[in-house]
């Protein structure tokens, strides 16, 4: 497979280009070999993200309709994503795919893409409603629903409690999955009249290091003796928190119940070991669906504004049977 690295992209972004490039003489634009696609990925902060990148790259490489996928890992920095999109515009790609690290700050660059006549597809995360006319469609999860699943399990697990005391490890500040997983969770608790206290809530930036550091602060500030539940917006932060809980001499999954979101192998393994109690699945493997959307959008076909991916949730009695099925 011919690979070439992109010239002119901001230093520091990790650049890859897969598949044989089309013969388009202007360096971009569809050719008889197929479509040229620019993909500005968030980063490589979690197993979910790595699996998502692999799914998209594998699907593009296997799809004869795609001549080239120009992939940029923006290392969780919005400026690097913006630089990548500007470069895709210069390269005159056929379609831009963006996994926006946060919901805001996209108006100018997406307006530039619109003015260049290049359609934008959002993969995974969303952006603020004010900019919804600047992209054609989003494929990904319903993050609010993921939060609702966590909330429903919580109201059932602690139904007998007078007041359930909760710690929350939030994802990246300003990111759609962080905002929406928070929204869905508390929407259920409040609508059910569930008695709870949110003792503390801070961002661990979707990383294991961030989750561990914030959990250490939670423990030093509040102790864990009166805490019932940790709700972590992704596996990495939950697993980092488990390390901190064990190092403080407490038993994760028993002294404090734990919910994680994603469903990685490592997350399910921790569940099998009894260190956490509920896993809400977030599905990264939508590469094939994304390629279909790219072709439809490039052909000017009408598509739904949102294409949800299939995903479930798992209780402790299901962890062992599900573990072999996990793909990341
Ligand atoms: C969710 C995705 C989130 C994952 C995290 O679709 O945006 O980003 O839940 C990842 O693991 O960092």
Tab-separated table of C-alpha atoms and ligand atoms in Angstrom:
chain	number	residue	atom	x	y	z
A	1	UNK	CA	0.000	0.000	0.000
A	2	UNK	CA	1.501	3.297	-1.046
A	3	UNK	CA	1.881	5.680	1.882
A	4	UNK	CA	2.788	9.325	1.787
A	5	UNK	CA	2.965	11.889	4.507
A	6	UNK	CA	1.227	15.185	4.015
A	7	UNK	CA	3.358	18.258	3.338
A	8	UNK	CA	2.577	21.523	5.073
A	9	UNK	CA	0.573	20.259	8.056
A	10	UNK	CA	1.284	21.875	11.404
A	11	UNK	CA	4.309	20.337	13.055
A	12	UNK	CA	3.463	17.886	15.784
A	13	UNK	CA	0.292	16.417	14.381
A	14	UNK	CA	0.813	12.783	13.508
A	15	UNK	CA	0.230	12.397	9.785
A	16	UNK	CA	-0.540	9.257	7.839
A	17	UNK	CA	-1.934	8.637	4.413
A	18	UNK	CA	-3.094	5.190	3.451
A	19	UNK	CA	-3.926	3.473	0.201
A	20	UNK	CA	-2.800	4.273	-3.307
A	21	UNK	CA	-3.537	7.899	-4.159
A	22	UNK	CA	-5.822	8.804	-7.018
A	23	UNK	CA	-4.413	10.092	-10.239
A	24	UNK	CA	-6.133	13.442	-9.812
A	25	UNK	CA	-3.712	15.913	-11.406
A	26	UNK	CA	-4.532	18.709	-8.908
A	27	UNK	CA	-3.453	16.506	-6.010
A	28	UNK	CA	-6.974	16.204	-4.763
A	29	UNK	CA	-10.546	15.628	-5.826
A	30	UNK	CA	-12.100	12.410	-6.916
A	31	UNK	CA	-10.376	10.615	-9.691
A	32	UNK	CA	-11.211	7.512	-11.626
A	33	UNK	CA	-9.379	5.702	-8.807
A	34	UNK	CA	-11.885	6.937	-6.214
A	35	UNK	CA	-12.390	9.516	-3.516
A	36	UNK	CA	-9.761	11.374	-1.495
A	37	UNK	CA	-10.834	11.735	2.159
A	38	UNK	CA	-9.263	13.850	4.907
A	39	UNK	CA	-9.799	12.576	8.470
A	40	UNK	CA	-8.930	14.783	11.477
A	41	UNK	CA	-8.966	12.369	14.424
A	42	UNK	CA	-9.034	13.484	18.110
A	43	UNK	CA	-5.886	11.662	19.173
A	44	UNK	CA	-4.889	8.314	20.671
A	45	UNK	CA	-5.949	8.894	24.276
A	46	UNK	CA	-7.792	5.624	24.846
A	47	UNK	CA	-8.273	2.072	23.611
A	48	UNK	CA	-11.600	3.259	22.215
A	49	UNK	CA	-9.893	5.928	20.114
A	50	UNK	CA	-7.222	3.569	18.846
A	51	UNK	CA	-9.866	1.031	17.859
A	52	UNK	CA	-11.892	3.739	16.137
A	53	UNK	CA	-8.874	4.900	14.114
A	54	UNK	CA	-8.082	1.322	13.145
A	55	UNK	CA	-11.666	0.683	12.070
A	56	UNK	CA	-11.743	3.771	9.844
A	57	UNK	CA	-8.312	3.142	8.319
A	58	UNK	CA	-9.034	-0.547	7.665
A	59	UNK	CA	-12.376	0.252	6.068
A	60	UNK	CA	-10.871	2.940	3.833
A	61	UNK	CA	-8.015	0.685	2.727
A	62	UNK	CA	-10.408	-2.141	1.874
A	63	UNK	CA	-12.886	0.063	-0.010
A	64	UNK	CA	-12.270	0.401	-3.764
A	65	UNK	CA	-14.378	3.575	-3.770
A	66	UNK	CA	-11.752	5.308	-1.593
A	67	UNK	CA	-8.481	6.248	-3.332
A	68	UNK	CA	-6.796	7.807	-0.310
A	69	UNK	CA	-7.499	8.435	3.396
A	70	UNK	CA	-5.364	11.266	4.709
A	71	UNK	CA	-5.336	10.612	8.486
A	72	UNK	CA	-4.229	13.161	11.094
A	73	UNK	CA	-3.925	12.374	14.840
A	74	UNK	CA	-4.343	15.800	16.477
A	75	UNK	CA	-3.161	14.620	19.918
A	76	UNK	CA	-6.327	16.009	21.583
A	77	UNK	CA	-5.560	19.576	20.423
A	78	UNK	CA	-8.256	21.510	18.562
A	79	UNK	CA	-5.719	23.778	16.864
A	80	UNK	CA	-4.092	20.746	15.241
A	81	UNK	CA	-7.470	19.582	13.979
A	82	UNK	CA	-8.140	23.036	12.532
A	83	UNK	CA	-4.738	23.057	10.829
A	84	UNK	CA	-5.418	19.599	9.396
A	85	UNK	CA	-8.788	20.686	7.973
A	86	UNK	CA	-7.199	23.769	6.413
A	87	UNK	CA	-4.638	21.523	4.771
A	88	UNK	CA	-7.331	19.162	3.503
A	89	UNK	CA	-8.992	22.203	1.900
A	90	UNK	CA	-5.714	23.164	0.230
A	91	UNK	CA	-5.348	19.592	-1.003
A	92	UNK	CA	-8.913	19.786	-2.396
A	93	UNK	CA	-9.986	16.491	-0.831
A	94	UNK	CA	-13.456	15.266	-1.751
A	95	UNK	CA	-14.806	14.840	1.790
A	96	UNK	CA	-13.565	15.955	5.211
A	97	UNK	CA	-14.220	13.729	8.239
A	98	UNK	CA	-13.834	15.384	11.652
A	99	UNK	CA	-14.003	13.848	15.139
A	100	UNK	CA	-14.249	17.157	17.016
A	101	UNK	CA	-12.319	17.089	20.293
A	102	UNK	CA	-14.711	19.682	21.763
A	103	UNK	CA	-18.133	21.061	20.762
A	104	UNK	CA	-17.223	24.712	20.164
A	105	UNK	CA	-14.754	26.738	18.055
A	106	UNK	CA	-15.509	25.207	14.648
A	107	UNK	CA	-17.514	27.930	12.892
A	108	UNK	CA	-14.644	29.586	11.008
A	109	UNK	CA	-12.863	26.497	9.738
A	110	UNK	CA	-16.061	24.686	8.754
A	111	UNK	CA	-17.184	27.840	6.938
A	112	UNK	CA	-13.902	27.721	5.016
A	113	UNK	CA	-14.662	24.107	4.039
A	114	UNK	CA	-18.182	25.105	2.957
A	115	UNK	CA	-16.818	27.981	0.862
A	116	UNK	CA	-14.373	25.540	-0.758
A	117	UNK	CA	-17.303	23.281	-1.627
A	118	UNK	CA	-16.001	20.366	0.488
A	119	UNK	CA	-18.649	18.518	2.547
A	120	UNK	CA	-17.891	17.688	6.199
A	121	UNK	CA	-18.940	14.546	8.061
A	122	UNK	CA	-18.627	14.349	11.866
A	123	UNK	CA	-17.358	10.999	13.148
A	124	UNK	CA	-17.951	10.130	16.810
A	125	UNK	CA	-18.336	13.430	18.694
A	126	UNK	CA	-20.686	16.298	17.833
A	127	UNK	CA	-20.463	20.094	17.776
A	128	UNK	CA	-22.720	22.880	19.060
A	129	UNK	CA	-26.136	23.206	17.443
A	130	UNK	CA	-25.345	26.700	16.107
A	131	UNK	CA	-22.950	25.095	13.624
A	132	UNK	CA	-25.113	22.166	12.608
A	133	UNK	CA	-25.589	23.539	9.070
A	134	UNK	CA	-21.814	23.370	8.558
A	135	UNK	CA	-21.700	19.575	8.472
A	136	UNK	CA	-23.775	17.099	6.481
A	137	UNK	CA	-24.153	14.278	9.023
A	138	UNK	CA	-22.733	12.742	12.205
A	139	UNK	CA	-22.087	9.059	12.735
A	140	UNK	CA	-21.490	7.933	16.309
A	141	UNK	CA	-23.084	7.181	19.636
A	142	UNK	CA	-26.003	8.743	21.436
A	143	UNK	CA	-23.963	9.897	24.436
A	144	UNK	CA	-27.027	11.154	26.325
A	145	UNK	CA	-28.515	7.660	26.073
A	146	UNK	CA	-25.274	6.183	27.373
A	147	UNK	CA	-25.624	8.457	30.406
A	148	UNK	CA	-29.260	7.421	30.851
A	149	UNK	CA	-28.215	3.753	30.932
A	150	UNK	CA	-25.727	4.547	33.707
A	151	UNK	CA	-28.379	6.523	35.572
A	152	UNK	CA	-30.995	3.783	35.330
A	153	UNK	CA	-28.582	1.167	36.676
A	154	UNK	CA	-27.712	3.527	39.541
A	155	UNK	CA	-31.335	4.081	40.609
A	156	UNK	CA	-31.873	0.306	40.608
A	157	UNK	CA	-28.562	-0.613	42.328
A	158	UNK	CA	-29.056	1.900	45.161
A	159	UNK	CA	-32.864	1.803	45.394
A	160	UNK	CA	-32.684	1.030	49.114
A	161	UNK	CA	-30.266	3.872	49.940
A	162	UNK	CA	-31.448	6.953	51.780
A	163	UNK	CA	-29.008	9.171	49.896
A	164	UNK	CA	-26.458	7.849	47.410
A	165	UNK	CA	-23.180	9.788	47.443
A	166	UNK	CA	-21.550	9.996	44.013
A	167	UNK	CA	-18.181	10.966	42.542
A	168	UNK	CA	-17.993	11.683	38.801
A	169	UNK	CA	-14.917	11.505	36.573
A	170	UNK	CA	-15.814	13.685	33.566
A	171	UNK	CA	-14.302	13.327	30.102
A	172	UNK	CA	-12.479	16.118	28.275
A	173	UNK	CA	-13.849	19.533	29.248
A	174	UNK	CA	-16.206	20.713	26.507
A	175	UNK	CA	-16.364	17.381	24.700
A	176	UNK	CA	-19.783	16.130	23.587
A	177	UNK	CA	-19.455	12.702	25.286
A	178	UNK	CA	-18.514	14.397	28.559
A	179	UNK	CA	-21.369	16.905	28.407
A	180	UNK	CA	-23.934	14.370	27.242
A	181	UNK	CA	-22.979	11.433	29.503
A	182	UNK	CA	-23.332	13.856	32.419
A	183	UNK	CA	-26.673	15.142	31.096
A	184	UNK	CA	-28.235	11.715	30.542
A	185	UNK	CA	-27.071	10.365	33.911
A	186	UNK	CA	-28.545	13.137	36.022
A	187	UNK	CA	-31.644	13.432	33.818
A	188	UNK	CA	-32.615	9.915	34.932
A	189	UNK	CA	-31.671	10.418	38.600
A	190	UNK	CA	-33.671	13.644	38.777
A	191	UNK	CA	-36.674	12.415	36.779
A	192	UNK	CA	-36.940	9.366	39.052
A	193	UNK	CA	-36.795	11.491	42.199
A	194	UNK	CA	-33.707	9.539	43.243
A	195	UNK	CA	-32.043	10.825	46.409
A	196	UNK	CA	-28.350	11.505	45.771
A	197	UNK	CA	-25.511	13.887	46.522
A	198	UNK	CA	-22.891	14.670	43.868
A	199	UNK	CA	-19.948	14.938	46.249
A	200	UNK	CA	-17.451	15.950	43.560
A	201	UNK	CA	-17.049	15.993	39.776
A	202	UNK	CA	-13.859	16.779	37.852
A	203	UNK	CA	-12.368	16.086	34.416
A	204	UNK	CA	-9.751	13.370	33.924
A	205	UNK	CA	-9.538	14.245	30.194
A	206	UNK	CA	-10.462	10.672	29.163
A	207	UNK	CA	-6.989	9.386	30.130
A	208	UNK	CA	-5.855	6.794	32.700
A	209	UNK	CA	-3.349	9.244	34.162
A	210	UNK	CA	-6.029	11.885	34.491
A	211	UNK	CA	-8.465	9.474	36.114
A	212	UNK	CA	-5.908	8.294	38.663
A	213	UNK	CA	-4.784	11.816	39.560
A	214	UNK	CA	-8.331	13.122	40.040
A	215	UNK	CA	-9.317	10.047	42.073
A	216	UNK	CA	-6.319	10.620	44.342
A	217	UNK	CA	-7.557	14.168	44.894
A	218	UNK	CA	-11.099	12.920	45.570
A	219	UNK	CA	-9.748	10.461	48.157
A	220	UNK	CA	-7.538	13.011	49.907
A	221	UNK	CA	-10.390	15.546	49.962
A	222	UNK	CA	-13.401	13.385	50.807
A	223	UNK	CA	-12.126	9.935	51.832
A	224	UNK	CA	-14.120	6.974	50.502
A	225	UNK	CA	-15.884	5.785	53.679
A	226	UNK	CA	-19.057	7.699	52.778
A	227	UNK	CA	-18.905	7.347	48.982
A	228	UNK	CA	-21.230	4.864	47.269
A	229	UNK	CA	-20.482	5.235	43.550
A	230	UNK	CA	-17.892	6.412	41.038
A	231	UNK	CA	-19.279	7.242	37.571
A	232	UNK	CA	-16.362	7.411	35.101
A	233	UNK	CA	-17.085	8.706	31.581
A	234	UNK	CA	-14.682	6.195	30.021
A	235	UNK	CA	-12.723	3.001	30.790
A	236	UNK	CA	-9.287	4.598	31.015
A	237	UNK	CA	-10.306	7.051	33.720
A	238	UNK	CA	-12.157	4.308	35.604
A	239	UNK	CA	-9.147	1.983	35.486
A	240	UNK	CA	-6.846	4.773	36.619
A	241	UNK	CA	-9.232	5.471	39.493
A	242	UNK	CA	-9.218	1.792	40.474
A	243	UNK	CA	-5.428	1.992	40.898
A	244	UNK	CA	-5.817	4.996	43.209
A	245	UNK	CA	-8.615	3.287	45.182
A	246	UNK	CA	-6.488	0.169	45.730
A	247	UNK	CA	-3.409	2.208	46.663
A	248	UNK	CA	-5.540	3.963	49.308
A	249	UNK	CA	-6.427	0.569	50.811
A	250	UNK	CA	-10.031	0.330	49.602
A	251	UNK	CA	-11.659	-2.443	47.550
A	252	UNK	CA	-12.973	-1.170	44.171
A	253	UNK	CA	-16.286	-2.730	43.197
A	254	UNK	CA	-17.138	-3.356	46.855
A	255	UNK	CA	-16.243	-0.349	49.050
A	256	UNK	CA	-17.215	1.848	46.105
A	257	UNK	CA	-19.292	0.723	43.122
A	258	UNK	CA	-17.952	1.792	39.735
A	259	UNK	CA	-19.537	2.486	36.336
A	260	UNK	CA	-17.387	2.862	33.202
A	261	UNK	CA	-18.278	3.733	29.596
A	262	UNK	CA	-16.685	2.245	26.444
A	263	UNK	CA	-16.363	-1.523	27.016
A	264	UNK	CA	-12.685	-2.241	26.346
A	265	UNK	CA	-11.039	-5.616	27.020
A	266	UNK	CA	-9.234	-4.053	29.998
A	267	UNK	CA	-12.537	-2.717	31.323
A	268	UNK	CA	-14.244	-6.090	31.062
A	269	UNK	CA	-11.215	-7.819	32.628
A	270	UNK	CA	-11.461	-5.486	35.630
A	271	UNK	CA	-15.147	-6.343	35.793
A	272	UNK	CA	-14.417	-10.077	35.762
A	273	UNK	CA	-12.049	-9.440	38.682
A	274	UNK	CA	-14.899	-7.753	40.564
A	275	UNK	CA	-13.293	-4.291	40.504
A	276	UNK	CA	-16.209	-2.554	38.780
A	277	UNK	CA	-19.927	-3.103	38.519
A	278	UNK	CA	-21.515	-1.805	35.284
A	279	UNK	CA	-20.208	-1.204	31.755
A	280	UNK	CA	-21.984	1.001	29.227
A	281	UNK	CA	-20.805	0.120	25.725
A	282	UNK	CA	-19.604	2.772	23.276
A	283	UNK	CA	-18.954	1.277	19.846
A	284	UNK	CA	-15.844	2.515	17.939
A	285	UNK	CA	-16.138	0.098	15.019
A	286	UNK	CA	-18.080	2.155	12.506
A	287	UNK	CA	-15.498	2.357	9.696
A	288	UNK	CA	-17.605	0.554	7.090
A	289	UNK	CA	-20.710	2.638	7.863
A	290	UNK	CA	-18.553	5.788	7.634
A	291	UNK	CA	-17.200	4.856	4.193
A	292	UNK	CA	-20.753	4.334	2.934
A	293	UNK	CA	-21.661	7.787	4.236
A	294	UNK	CA	-18.566	9.320	2.588
A	295	UNK	CA	-19.596	7.924	-0.804
A	296	UNK	CA	-23.231	8.958	-0.379
A	297	UNK	CA	-22.233	12.492	0.646
A	298	UNK	CA	-19.675	12.803	-2.176
A	299	UNK	CA	-22.418	11.760	-4.600
A	300	UNK	CA	-24.733	14.417	-3.190
A	301	UNK	CA	-27.228	11.877	-1.889
A	302	UNK	CA	-29.593	12.799	0.958
A	303	UNK	CA	-28.494	11.277	4.280
A	304	UNK	CA	-29.876	11.430	7.826
A	305	UNK	CA	-28.389	14.179	10.020
A	306	UNK	CA	-27.413	11.501	12.575
A	307	UNK	CA	-26.490	7.850	12.064
A	308	UNK	CA	-26.402	6.074	15.458
A	309	UNK	CA	-24.152	3.061	16.032
A	310	UNK	CA	-25.490	-0.047	17.808
A	311	UNK	CA	-24.376	-0.497	21.432
A	312	UNK	CA	-25.535	-2.052	24.724
A	313	UNK	CA	-24.678	-2.255	28.443
A	314	UNK	CA	-23.488	-5.052	30.702
A	315	UNK	CA	-24.011	-6.044	34.372
A	316	UNK	CA	-21.490	-8.012	36.445
A	317	UNK	CA	-23.107	-11.375	35.706
A	318	UNK	CA	-22.460	-10.785	31.978
A	319	UNK	CA	-18.796	-9.708	32.117
A	320	UNK	CA	-17.129	-13.120	31.815
A	321	UNK	CA	-19.216	-14.289	28.860
A	322	UNK	CA	-18.782	-10.973	27.013
A	323	UNK	CA	-15.014	-10.545	27.541
A	324	UNK	CA	-13.972	-12.808	24.602
A	325	UNK	CA	-16.163	-10.747	22.284
A	326	UNK	CA	-14.464	-7.455	23.006
A	327	UNK	CA	-12.563	-6.065	20.025
A	328	UNK	CA	-10.374	-3.375	21.669
B	1	LIG	C1	-16.864	8.426	22.650
B	1	LIG	C2	-15.457	8.921	22.457
B	1	LIG	C3	-14.752	8.984	23.758
B	1	LIG	C4	-14.551	7.619	24.411
B	1	LIG	C5	-13.261	7.839	25.100
B	1	LIG	O1	-17.465	8.225	21.427
B	1	LIG	O2	-15.474	10.236	21.894
B	1	LIG	O3	-13.464	9.528	23.525
B	1	LIG	O4	-15.598	7.270	25.281
B	1	LIG	C6	-12.491	8.625	24.061
B	1	LIG	O5	-12.583	6.660	25.456
B	1	LIG	O6	-11.451	9.333	24.618
